[in-house]
Amino acid sequence: MTKNKTNLEDIVSLAKRRGFIYQGSEVYGGISGFYDFGPFGVSLKRNITNLWWRMFVDGRDDVFGIDAAIIMNPKVWKASGHVDTFTDPLVECNNCNSRFRADKIDISKCPNCSKLGTFGKAKMFNMMFKTNVGPIDSEDSIAYLRPETAQGIFTNYKNIVDTIYPDMPFGVAQIGKAFRNEISPRDFIFRVRELEQMEIEYFVHPDDWEKSFEKWRADIYEWFRALGLDEARIHELDVPESDRAHYSKRTIDFEYDFPIGKEELMGLAYRTDFDLLNIQKATGKSMEYIQKGSNNKFVPHVIEPSFGVERVMMAVLAEAYTEDEINGEKRIFLKLPTELAPVKFCVSPLLKNKPELVKKAREIYTILQKKYHNVMWDDNGNIGKRYRRQDEIGTPKCVVIDFDTLTDGTVTVRDRDTTKQKRLAVKDL
Ligand code: ATP
């Protein structure tokens, strides 16, 4: 295992200090398993989801995007098996009343009060959040917040086939919120109750599932590379049958050496025809695909790469977090790939109280802003402080406007990773 050099506390503290991630409802004392994203966090998250969409949807001609509603007909979750089996084993300590997931702890001893033998038999706890739709609070009005985005894709499979006429194989992709009432949310944004997923259901001829599975397995590494993750920290776990989800005939968990240890980053599952057959059974509508130019009909099988945005963010932050020493002083910076960096350029006048410098700096800021969009204006504190702040945000280049700029049109460009400074003409930025 390539142990991650980063401590979780360092990431949590930087994320808070620099406006990436805050505890949800913090002023009210927080709420366990929910987080809010600040200005740079939302930007990093968007850069991640945009990169994913570009790579897997816009960058291919065999994957189509959708955006389905979060609340769906509750029949969906009955047919999918979630009402009956989307459960985790819950145990409660009869000494301190703390609750735990039985499969995640040693149940001979309570992790909270350390008392031995206080747990009774595990109860199966359904993780779906329930709500009521409409003004009447009754059994008939119960609906669920979706625990995965996948079902929004399966329910639209027929719509896509009938309106887009895709060739087989083809995929349908979605990015969106999912909700899981986790028994013990933990480890910052690693296990949360409100999460965002990026999922693709890739529909294939039943004979071709292995070929597609292997192709996706390779494509996933391209994604890891784009995120800047060190491949030595990624491990594949071929999940044994006893641990696989109820719908899966083969699953590979891609684990990453997080600061909390080796844990699941994302999954690739062969879901067979489980979901489409369930829909067919529950609705009486055919989910068959008619092979173009023939009378060949079949219910497609499905390969599902499933990505969790929060876990990607946590891996990216852990990978990027770097400490070094500059002139005997400790420095922290985020070595983010430029594509993911929330701010691409920071522009500042050397001195805040010189109107001619501020005016020139504003002009340059506007030029860069039009071109690169994520450009930040920063004139707080002295230059050293600004560099330190931008290093922690992960800004690749800081541009400083000084008196020479006014005479020769050049600016200082300082590089985040090397801290080296260069003078460049504005037009060459
Ligand atoms: P775990 O075993 O860690 O609970 P899972 O196997 O139930 O995860 P899946 O149902 O396969 O997870 O969900 C697909 C992806 O969604 C996961 O690989 C992960 O990236 C993300 N994910 C699932 N549950 C959570 C959660 N509670 N918090 C953050 N991300 C999650």
CSV table of C-alpha atoms and ligand atoms in Angstrom, one decimal:
chain,number,residue,atom,x,y,z
A,1,MET,CA,0.0,0.0,0.0
A,2,THR,CA,1.3,3.4,-1.0
A,3,LYS,CA,0.3,5.2,2.2
A,4,ASN,CA,-1.1,8.5,1.6
A,5,LYS,CA,1.2,11.1,3.0
A,6,THR,CA,-1.6,13.4,4.0
A,7,ASN,CA,-3.5,13.4,7.3
A,8,LEU,CA,-7.2,13.7,7.2
A,9,GLU,CA,-7.1,16.5,9.8
A,10,ASP,CA,-4.9,18.6,7.5
A,11,ILE,CA,-7.3,18.3,4.6
A,12,VAL,CA,-10.4,19.1,6.8
A,13,SER,CA,-8.6,22.1,8.3
A,14,LEU,CA,-7.4,23.4,4.9
A,15,ALA,CA,-10.9,22.8,3.4
A,16,LYS,CA,-12.5,24.9,6.1
A,17,ARG,CA,-9.8,27.6,6.3
A,18,ARG,CA,-9.8,28.3,2.6
A,19,GLY,CA,-13.5,28.0,1.9
A,20,PHE,CA,-13.8,24.6,0.2
A,21,ILE,CA,-15.9,22.6,2.5
A,22,TYR,CA,-17.9,23.5,5.7
A,23,GLN,CA,-19.8,21.3,8.1
A,24,GLY,CA,-23.5,21.4,7.1
A,25,SER,CA,-25.7,23.8,9.2
A,26,GLU,CA,-22.6,24.5,11.3
A,27,VAL,CA,-24.0,27.7,13.0
A,28,TYR,CA,-26.8,25.5,14.4
A,29,GLY,CA,-24.4,22.9,15.7
A,30,GLY,CA,-24.1,20.9,12.5
A,31,ILE,CA,-25.9,17.8,11.3
A,32,SER,CA,-24.1,14.5,11.0
A,33,GLY,CA,-23.4,13.3,7.4
A,34,PHE,CA,-24.1,16.6,5.6
A,35,TYR,CA,-21.6,19.1,4.2
A,36,ASP,CA,-21.7,22.4,2.5
A,37,PHE,CA,-19.4,23.5,-0.3
A,38,GLY,CA,-17.9,27.0,-0.2
A,39,PRO,CA,-16.7,29.1,-3.1
A,40,PHE,CA,-13.6,27.1,-4.0
A,41,GLY,CA,-15.3,23.8,-3.1
A,42,VAL,CA,-18.2,24.3,-5.4
A,43,SER,CA,-15.7,25.3,-8.1
A,44,LEU,CA,-13.6,22.2,-7.6
A,45,LYS,CA,-16.7,20.0,-7.6
A,46,ARG,CA,-17.9,21.6,-10.8
A,47,ASN,CA,-14.5,21.2,-12.5
A,48,ILE,CA,-14.7,17.5,-11.5
A,49,THR,CA,-18.2,16.9,-12.8
A,50,ASN,CA,-17.5,18.9,-16.0
A,51,LEU,CA,-14.4,16.9,-16.7
A,52,TRP,CA,-16.3,13.7,-16.2
A,53,TRP,CA,-19.1,14.9,-18.5
A,54,ARG,CA,-16.7,15.9,-21.1
A,55,MET,CA,-14.8,12.7,-21.0
A,56,PHE,CA,-17.7,10.2,-20.8
A,57,VAL,CA,-20.6,12.0,-22.5
A,58,ASP,CA,-19.6,14.9,-24.8
A,59,GLY,CA,-16.3,13.2,-25.7
A,60,ARG,CA,-18.1,10.0,-27.0
A,61,ASP,CA,-20.8,9.3,-29.5
A,62,ASP,CA,-22.2,6.3,-27.7
A,63,VAL,CA,-23.2,7.9,-24.3
A,64,PHE,CA,-26.2,10.1,-23.9
A,65,GLY,CA,-26.9,12.4,-20.9
A,66,ILE,CA,-30.1,12.7,-18.9
A,67,ASP,CA,-31.2,14.5,-15.7
A,68,ALA,CA,-34.0,12.6,-14.0
A,69,ALA,CA,-36.1,13.8,-11.0
A,70,ILE,CA,-34.8,12.9,-7.6
A,71,ILE,CA,-38.2,11.7,-6.4
A,72,MET,CA,-39.6,8.9,-8.4
A,73,ASN,CA,-42.7,6.7,-8.4
A,74,PRO,CA,-42.2,4.5,-5.2
A,75,LYS,CA,-42.9,1.4,-7.4
A,76,VAL,CA,-39.4,2.0,-8.8
A,77,TRP,CA,-37.8,1.1,-5.5
A,78,LYS,CA,-40.0,-1.9,-4.9
A,79,ALA,CA,-39.2,-3.3,-8.3
A,80,SER,CA,-35.5,-2.6,-8.0
A,81,GLY,CA,-35.2,-4.4,-4.7
A,82,HIS,CA,-34.3,-1.4,-2.6
A,83,VAL,CA,-37.4,-1.4,-0.4
A,84,ASP,CA,-36.6,-5.0,0.6
A,85,THR,CA,-32.8,-5.2,0.5
A,86,PHE,CA,-31.1,-1.8,0.6
A,87,THR,CA,-30.2,-2.4,4.2
A,88,ASP,CA,-27.3,-2.3,6.5
A,89,PRO,CA,-27.0,-4.4,9.7
A,90,LEU,CA,-27.6,-2.1,12.8
A,91,VAL,CA,-26.5,-2.9,16.3
A,92,GLU,CA,-27.1,-0.8,19.4
A,93,CYS,CA,-25.0,-0.9,22.6
A,94,ASN,CA,-27.2,-1.5,25.6
A,95,ASN,CA,-24.8,0.3,27.8
A,96,CYS,CA,-24.3,3.7,26.1
A,97,ASN,CA,-27.0,3.4,23.3
A,98,SER,CA,-24.6,4.2,20.5
A,99,ARG,CA,-25.5,2.7,17.2
A,100,PHE,CA,-23.1,1.1,14.7
A,101,ARG,CA,-23.0,-0.8,11.4
A,102,ALA,CA,-22.4,-4.3,12.5
A,103,ASP,CA,-20.2,-5.2,9.5
A,104,LYS,CA,-17.9,-2.2,10.1
A,105,ILE,CA,-16.9,-2.9,13.8
A,106,ASP,CA,-15.7,-5.7,16.1
A,107,ILE,CA,-19.1,-6.4,17.8
A,108,SER,CA,-17.5,-8.0,20.8
A,109,LYS,CA,-16.7,-4.6,22.3
A,110,CYS,CA,-18.5,-1.2,22.0
A,111,PRO,CA,-16.2,1.3,20.1
A,112,ASN,CA,-17.8,4.1,22.1
A,113,CYS,CA,-17.8,3.0,25.8
A,114,SER,CA,-15.5,-0.1,25.4
A,115,LYS,CA,-17.9,-2.3,27.3
A,116,LEU,CA,-17.7,-6.0,26.3
A,117,GLY,CA,-20.7,-8.0,25.0
A,118,THR,CA,-23.3,-5.2,25.0
A,119,PHE,CA,-24.7,-5.7,21.5
A,120,GLY,CA,-27.8,-7.7,20.8
A,121,LYS,CA,-28.7,-9.2,17.4
A,122,ALA,CA,-28.2,-6.9,14.4
A,123,LYS,CA,-31.4,-5.5,12.9
A,124,MET,CA,-31.6,-4.8,9.2
A,125,PHE,CA,-32.0,-1.0,8.7
A,126,ASN,CA,-33.2,0.4,5.4
A,127,MET,CA,-31.1,3.3,4.3
A,128,MET,CA,-33.6,5.1,2.1
A,129,PHE,CA,-34.9,8.5,3.3
A,130,LYS,CA,-38.7,8.5,3.3
A,131,THR,CA,-40.9,11.5,2.6
A,132,ASN,CA,-44.6,12.1,1.7
A,133,VAL,CA,-45.7,13.5,-1.6
A,134,GLY,CA,-48.8,15.8,-1.5
A,135,PRO,CA,-50.7,17.1,1.4
A,136,ILE,CA,-51.8,13.8,2.9
A,137,ASP,CA,-49.4,12.1,5.2
A,138,SER,CA,-50.3,8.4,4.7
A,139,GLU,CA,-48.9,5.1,3.7
A,140,ASP,CA,-50.1,5.7,0.1
A,141,SER,CA,-48.2,9.0,-0.2
A,142,ILE,CA,-44.8,7.6,0.8
A,143,ALA,CA,-42.0,8.3,-1.6
A,144,TYR,CA,-38.2,8.0,-1.3
A,145,LEU,CA,-35.3,10.3,-2.0
A,146,ARG,CA,-33.3,8.3,-4.5
A,147,PRO,CA,-30.5,6.3,-3.0
A,148,GLU,CA,-28.7,6.0,-6.4
A,149,THR,CA,-29.0,7.8,-9.7
A,150,ALA,CA,-29.1,4.6,-11.7
A,151,GLN,CA,-32.8,4.0,-11.5
A,152,GLY,CA,-33.5,7.4,-13.1
A,153,ILE,CA,-31.5,6.0,-16.1
A,154,PHE,CA,-33.2,2.6,-16.2
A,155,THR,CA,-36.7,4.2,-16.1
A,156,ASN,CA,-35.7,6.3,-19.1
A,157,TYR,CA,-34.1,3.5,-21.1
A,158,LYS,CA,-37.2,3.1,-23.3
A,159,ASN,CA,-37.5,6.9,-23.8
A,160,ILE,CA,-33.9,7.0,-25.1
A,161,VAL,CA,-34.3,4.0,-27.4
A,162,ASP,CA,-37.6,5.5,-28.8
A,163,THR,CA,-36.3,9.0,-29.3
A,164,ILE,CA,-32.6,8.7,-30.0
A,165,TYR,CA,-32.5,5.3,-31.9
A,166,PRO,CA,-29.0,4.5,-30.6
A,167,ASP,CA,-26.9,1.7,-31.9
A,168,MET,CA,-26.1,-1.1,-29.4
A,169,PRO,CA,-24.0,-0.9,-27.3
A,170,PHE,CA,-24.8,2.6,-25.9
A,171,GLY,CA,-24.7,4.3,-22.5
A,172,VAL,CA,-26.9,6.7,-20.6
A,173,ALA,CA,-25.2,9.0,-18.1
A,174,GLN,CA,-26.4,11.1,-15.2
A,175,ILE,CA,-24.9,13.3,-12.5
A,176,GLY,CA,-27.0,14.1,-9.5
A,177,LYS,CA,-27.7,13.9,-5.8
A,178,ALA,CA,-28.4,10.6,-4.0
A,179,PHE,CA,-29.4,10.2,-0.4
A,180,ARG,CA,-28.5,7.4,2.0
A,181,ASN,CA,-29.4,7.4,5.6
A,182,GLU,CA,-26.0,5.9,6.6
A,183,ILE,CA,-25.9,4.5,10.1
A,184,SER,CA,-22.6,6.0,10.9
A,185,PRO,CA,-21.5,8.7,8.5
A,186,ARG,CA,-17.8,9.3,9.0
A,187,ASP,CA,-14.4,10.4,7.8
A,188,PHE,CA,-15.3,13.9,6.5
A,189,ILE,CA,-17.0,13.6,3.1
A,190,PHE,CA,-16.0,10.0,2.6
A,191,ARG,CA,-19.4,8.6,4.0
A,192,VAL,CA,-22.1,11.2,3.9
A,193,ARG,CA,-25.9,11.0,3.8
A,194,GLU,CA,-26.4,13.4,0.9
A,195,LEU,CA,-24.0,12.6,-1.9
A,196,GLU,CA,-23.5,13.2,-5.6
A,197,GLN,CA,-23.1,10.4,-8.0
A,198,MET,CA,-21.9,10.3,-11.6
A,199,GLU,CA,-23.2,7.1,-13.2
A,200,ILE,CA,-23.4,5.4,-16.5
A,201,GLU,CA,-25.6,2.5,-17.4
A,202,TYR,CA,-24.0,0.9,-20.5
A,203,PHE,CA,-26.4,-1.3,-22.4
A,204,VAL,CA,-24.9,-4.2,-24.3
A,205,HIS,CA,-25.8,-7.4,-26.0
A,206,PRO,CA,-25.8,-10.2,-23.4
A,207,ASP,CA,-22.9,-12.0,-25.3
A,208,ASP,CA,-20.8,-8.9,-25.2
A,209,TRP,CA,-20.8,-8.0,-21.5
A,210,GLU,CA,-17.2,-9.2,-20.8
A,211,LYS,CA,-15.8,-7.2,-23.6
A,212,SER,CA,-17.5,-4.0,-22.5
A,213,PHE,CA,-16.6,-4.6,-18.9
A,214,GLU,CA,-12.9,-4.8,-19.8
A,215,LYS,CA,-13.2,-1.7,-22.0
A,216,TRP,CA,-14.7,0.3,-19.1
A,217,ARG,CA,-12.1,-1.0,-16.7
A,218,ALA,CA,-9.5,0.5,-19.0
A,219,ASP,CA,-11.4,3.8,-19.5
A,220,ILE,CA,-11.6,4.3,-15.8
A,221,TYR,CA,-7.9,4.6,-15.6
A,222,GLU,CA,-7.9,7.4,-18.1
A,223,TRP,CA,-10.2,9.2,-15.6
A,224,PHE,CA,-7.8,8.6,-12.7
A,225,ARG,CA,-5.0,10.0,-14.8
A,226,ALA,CA,-7.0,13.1,-15.6
A,227,LEU,CA,-7.6,13.6,-11.9
A,228,GLY,CA,-3.8,13.4,-11.2
A,229,LEU,CA,-4.2,10.3,-9.0
A,230,ASP,CA,-1.1,8.2,-8.5
A,231,GLU,CA,-1.9,4.8,-10.0
A,232,ALA,CA,0.2,3.1,-7.3
A,233,ARG,CA,-2.5,4.2,-4.8
A,234,ILE,CA,-5.3,2.5,-6.8
A,235,HIS,CA,-6.2,-1.1,-6.1
A,236,GLU,CA,-8.8,-3.3,-7.7
A,237,LEU,CA,-10.9,-5.5,-5.6
A,238,ASP,CA,-12.8,-8.2,-7.4
A,239,VAL,CA,-15.8,-8.4,-5.0
A,240,PRO,CA,-16.6,-11.9,-4.0
A,241,GLU,CA,-20.2,-13.0,-4.6
A,242,SER,CA,-21.2,-13.0,-0.9
A,243,ASP,CA,-20.3,-9.2,-0.7
A,244,ARG,CA,-21.8,-8.1,-4.0
A,245,ALA,CA,-25.0,-6.1,-4.3
A,246,HIS,CA,-28.1,-8.1,-5.0
A,247,TYR,CA,-28.2,-7.2,-8.7
A,248,SER,CA,-24.5,-7.9,-9.6
A,249,LYS,CA,-22.8,-10.9,-11.2
A,250,ARG,CA,-19.4,-9.2,-11.1
A,251,THR,CA,-18.1,-6.1,-9.4
A,252,ILE,CA,-14.7,-4.5,-9.2
A,253,ASP,CA,-14.3,-1.9,-6.4
A,254,PHE,CA,-11.6,0.6,-7.3
A,255,GLU,CA,-10.0,1.3,-3.9
A,256,TYR,CA,-7.7,4.3,-3.2
A,257,ASP,CA,-5.2,4.7,-0.4
A,258,PHE,CA,-7.1,7.5,1.3
A,259,PRO,CA,-5.6,9.2,4.4
A,260,ILE,CA,-8.1,6.9,6.4
A,261,GLY,CA,-6.7,3.8,4.7
A,262,LYS,CA,-7.5,1.7,1.6
A,263,GLU,CA,-11.2,2.3,0.9
A,264,GLU,CA,-13.7,2.2,-2.1
A,265,LEU,CA,-13.4,5.1,-4.4
A,266,MET,CA,-15.8,3.9,-7.1
A,267,GLY,CA,-17.3,0.7,-8.5
A,268,LEU,CA,-17.7,-1.1,-11.8
A,269,ALA,CA,-20.6,-3.6,-11.8
A,270,TYR,CA,-22.1,-6.0,-14.2
A,271,ARG,CA,-25.8,-5.6,-13.4
A,272,THR,CA,-27.0,-8.2,-16.0
A,273,ASP,CA,-30.6,-7.6,-17.2
A,274,PHE,CA,-31.7,-7.4,-13.6
A,275,ASP,CA,-33.1,-3.9,-13.7
A,276,LEU,CA,-34.7,-3.9,-17.1
A,277,LEU,CA,-36.4,-7.3,-16.4
A,278,ASN,CA,-37.8,-5.9,-13.2
A,279,ILE,CA,-39.3,-2.9,-15.0
A,280,GLN,CA,-40.7,-5.3,-17.6
A,281,LYS,CA,-42.3,-7.4,-14.9
A,282,ALA,CA,-43.6,-4.5,-12.9
A,283,THR,CA,-45.0,-2.5,-15.8
A,284,GLY,CA,-45.8,-5.1,-18.4
A,285,LYS,CA,-43.9,-3.0,-21.0
A,286,SER,CA,-41.3,-4.6,-23.2
A,287,MET,CA,-37.7,-3.5,-22.6
A,288,GLU,CA,-36.5,-5.4,-25.6
A,289,TYR,CA,-34.1,-3.8,-28.0
A,290,ILE,CA,-34.6,-4.6,-31.7
A,291,GLN,CA,-31.2,-5.0,-33.4
A,292,LYS,CA,-31.1,-2.6,-36.4
A,293,GLY,CA,-31.4,-4.3,-39.8
A,294,SER,CA,-32.7,-7.5,-38.3
A,295,ASN,CA,-35.5,-9.0,-36.3
A,296,ASN,CA,-33.2,-9.8,-33.5
A,297,LYS,CA,-34.7,-8.9,-30.1
A,298,PHE,CA,-33.2,-9.0,-26.7
A,299,VAL,CA,-33.3,-7.3,-23.3
A,300,PRO,CA,-29.9,-5.7,-23.0
A,301,HIS,CA,-27.5,-6.4,-20.2
A,302,VAL,CA,-25.8,-3.6,-18.3
A,303,ILE,CA,-22.3,-2.5,-17.3
A,304,GLU,CA,-22.3,0.2,-14.7
A,305,PRO,CA,-19.4,2.4,-13.8
A,306,SER,CA,-20.5,4.3,-10.7
A,307,PHE,CA,-18.5,7.3,-9.4
A,308,GLY,CA,-19.0,9.3,-6.2
A,309,VAL,CA,-18.2,12.9,-6.4
A,310,GLU,CA,-17.3,13.4,-2.7
A,311,ARG,CA,-14.9,10.5,-2.7
A,312,VAL,CA,-13.3,11.8,-5.9
A,313,MET,CA,-12.9,15.2,-4.2
A,314,MET,CA,-11.4,13.6,-1.1
A,315,ALA,CA,-8.9,11.6,-3.2
A,316,VAL,CA,-8.0,14.7,-5.3
A,317,LEU,CA,-7.5,16.8,-2.2
A,318,ALA,CA,-5.4,14.1,-0.5
A,319,GLU,CA,-3.3,13.6,-3.6
A,320,ALA,CA,-2.8,17.3,-4.2
A,321,TYR,CA,-2.0,18.3,-0.6
A,322,THR,CA,1.8,19.0,-0.4
A,323,GLU,CA,4.1,20.5,2.2
A,324,ASP,CA,7.5,21.8,1.4
A,325,GLU,CA,9.9,24.4,2.8
A,326,ILE,CA,10.7,27.7,1.3
A,327,ASN,CA,13.6,29.7,2.9
A,328,GLY,CA,13.3,27.7,6.0
A,329,GLU,CA,9.5,28.2,6.3
A,330,LYS,CA,6.9,25.5,6.0
A,331,ARG,CA,4.6,25.9,3.0
A,332,ILE,CA,1.4,24.1,2.2
A,333,PHE,CA,0.0,24.0,-1.3
A,334,LEU,CA,-2.5,22.0,-3.4
A,335,LYS,CA,-0.8,20.6,-6.4
A,336,LEU,CA,-4.0,20.3,-8.4
A,337,PRO,CA,-4.1,19.6,-12.1
A,338,THR,CA,-4.8,22.9,-13.8
A,339,GLU,CA,-8.1,21.7,-15.2
A,340,LEU,CA,-9.4,21.1,-11.6
A,341,ALA,CA,-7.9,24.1,-9.9
A,342,PRO,CA,-10.8,26.4,-8.7
A,343,VAL,CA,-8.8,29.5,-9.7
A,344,LYS,CA,-6.6,29.4,-12.8
A,345,PHE,CA,-4.9,32.8,-12.3
A,346,CYS,CA,-4.8,35.2,-9.4
A,347,VAL,CA,-4.2,38.8,-10.4
A,348,SER,CA,-3.0,41.5,-8.0
A,349,PRO,CA,-1.4,44.9,-7.9
A,350,LEU,CA,1.9,44.9,-6.0
A,351,LEU,CA,0.6,47.8,-3.9
A,352,LYS,CA,-3.0,48.3,-3.1
A,353,ASN,CA,-2.7,52.1,-2.5
A,354,LYS,CA,-1.2,53.0,-5.9
A,355,PRO,CA,-4.2,53.9,-8.1
A,356,GLU,CA,-2.1,53.6,-11.3
A,357,LEU,CA,-1.1,50.0,-10.4
A,358,VAL,CA,-4.7,49.0,-9.4
A,359,LYS,CA,-6.0,50.4,-12.7
A,360,LYS,CA,-3.5,48.5,-14.8
A,361,ALA,CA,-4.0,45.3,-12.7
A,362,ARG,CA,-7.8,45.6,-13.2
A,363,GLU,CA,-7.3,45.9,-17.0
A,364,ILE,CA,-5.2,42.7,-17.0
A,365,TYR,CA,-7.6,40.9,-14.7
A,366,THR,CA,-10.4,41.7,-17.2
A,367,ILE,CA,-8.4,40.3,-20.1
A,368,LEU,CA,-7.6,37.1,-18.3
A,369,GLN,CA,-11.1,36.8,-16.8
A,370,LYS,CA,-12.7,36.9,-20.3
A,371,LYS,CA,-10.3,34.2,-21.5
A,372,TYR,CA,-10.1,31.8,-18.6
A,373,HIS,CA,-13.2,32.7,-16.5
A,374,ASN,CA,-11.9,31.3,-13.2
A,375,VAL,CA,-9.6,34.3,-12.4
A,376,MET,CA,-9.4,35.8,-8.9
A,377,TRP,CA,-8.6,39.3,-7.9
A,378,ASP,CA,-6.7,39.5,-4.7
A,379,ASP,CA,-5.2,42.6,-3.1
A,380,ASN,CA,-5.5,41.6,0.6
A,381,GLY,CA,-2.4,41.7,2.7
A,382,ASN,CA,1.1,41.7,1.4
A,383,ILE,CA,2.3,39.7,-1.6
A,384,GLY,CA,3.7,36.9,0.6
A,385,LYS,CA,0.4,36.4,2.3
A,386,ARG,CA,-1.4,36.4,-1.1
A,387,TYR,CA,0.9,33.7,-2.4
A,388,ARG,CA,0.4,31.5,0.6
A,389,ARG,CA,-3.4,31.9,0.3
A,390,GLN,CA,-3.3,31.1,-3.4
A,391,ASP,CA,-1.0,28.1,-2.8
A,392,GLU,CA,-3.5,26.6,-0.5
A,393,ILE,CA,-6.3,27.2,-3.0
A,394,GLY,CA,-4.2,25.5,-5.6
A,395,THR,CA,-4.0,28.4,-8.0
A,396,PRO,CA,-1.3,27.5,-10.6
A,397,LYS,CA,-0.2,31.0,-11.5
A,398,CYS,CA,-0.2,34.4,-9.7
A,399,VAL,CA,0.2,37.5,-11.8
A,400,VAL,CA,1.6,40.6,-10.1
A,401,ILE,CA,1.5,44.1,-11.7
A,402,ASP,CA,4.2,46.5,-10.6
A,403,PHE,CA,5.8,49.8,-11.7
A,404,ASP,CA,7.7,48.1,-14.5
A,405,THR,CA,4.4,46.9,-16.0
A,406,LEU,CA,3.5,50.6,-16.5
A,407,THR,CA,6.6,51.2,-18.6
A,408,ASP,CA,7.4,47.9,-20.4
A,409,GLY,CA,4.1,46.0,-20.3
A,410,THR,CA,5.5,43.0,-18.5
A,411,VAL,CA,4.2,41.3,-15.4
A,412,THR,CA,5.6,38.9,-12.8
A,413,VAL,CA,4.2,35.4,-13.1
A,414,ARG,CA,4.8,33.2,-10.1
A,415,ASP,CA,4.5,29.4,-10.4
A,416,ARG,CA,2.7,27.5,-7.6
A,417,ASP,CA,4.8,24.3,-7.6
A,418,THR,CA,8.2,25.8,-8.1
A,419,THR,CA,7.6,29.3,-6.6
A,420,LYS,CA,9.8,30.5,-9.4
A,421,GLN,CA,9.0,33.9,-10.8
A,422,LYS,CA,9.2,35.0,-14.5
A,423,ARG,CA,8.6,38.2,-16.3
A,424,LEU,CA,6.3,37.9,-19.2
A,425,ALA,CA,4.6,40.3,-21.6
A,426,VAL,CA,0.8,40.5,-20.9
A,427,LYS,CA,0.1,39.2,-24.4
A,428,ASP,CA,2.1,36.1,-23.7
A,429,LEU,CA,0.2,35.1,-20.6
B,1,ATP,P1,-19.9,1.5,0.5
B,1,ATP,O1,-19.6,0.0,0.5
B,1,ATP,O2,-18.7,2.3,0.8
B,1,ATP,O3,-21.0,1.8,1.4
B,1,ATP,P2,-21.4,1.1,-1.8
B,1,ATP,O4,-20.7,-0.1,-2.4
B,1,ATP,O5,-22.7,1.0,-1.1
B,1,ATP,O6,-20.3,1.9,-0.9
B,1,ATP,P3,-22.3,2.0,-4.3
B,1,ATP,O7,-23.7,1.7,-4.0
B,1,ATP,O8,-21.6,1.1,-5.3
B,1,ATP,O9,-21.5,2.1,-3.0
B,1,ATP,O10,-22.2,3.5,-4.8
B,1,ATP,C1,-21.4,3.9,-5.9
B,1,ATP,C2,-20.4,5.0,-5.4
B,1,ATP,O11,-21.1,6.0,-4.8
B,1,ATP,C3,-19.4,4.5,-4.4
B,1,ATP,O12,-18.3,3.9,-5.1
B,1,ATP,C4,-19.0,5.8,-3.8
B,1,ATP,O13,-18.1,6.5,-4.6
B,1,ATP,C5,-20.3,6.6,-3.8
B,1,ATP,N1,-20.9,6.5,-2.4
B,1,ATP,C6,-21.8,5.5,-2.0
B,1,ATP,N2,-22.2,5.8,-0.8
B,1,ATP,C7,-21.6,6.9,-0.4
B,1,ATP,C8,-21.7,7.7,0.8
B,1,ATP,N3,-22.5,7.3,1.8
B,1,ATP,N4,-20.9,8.8,0.9
B,1,ATP,C9,-20.2,9.2,-0.2
B,1,ATP,N5,-20.1,8.5,-1.3
B,1,ATP,C10,-20.8,7.4,-1.4
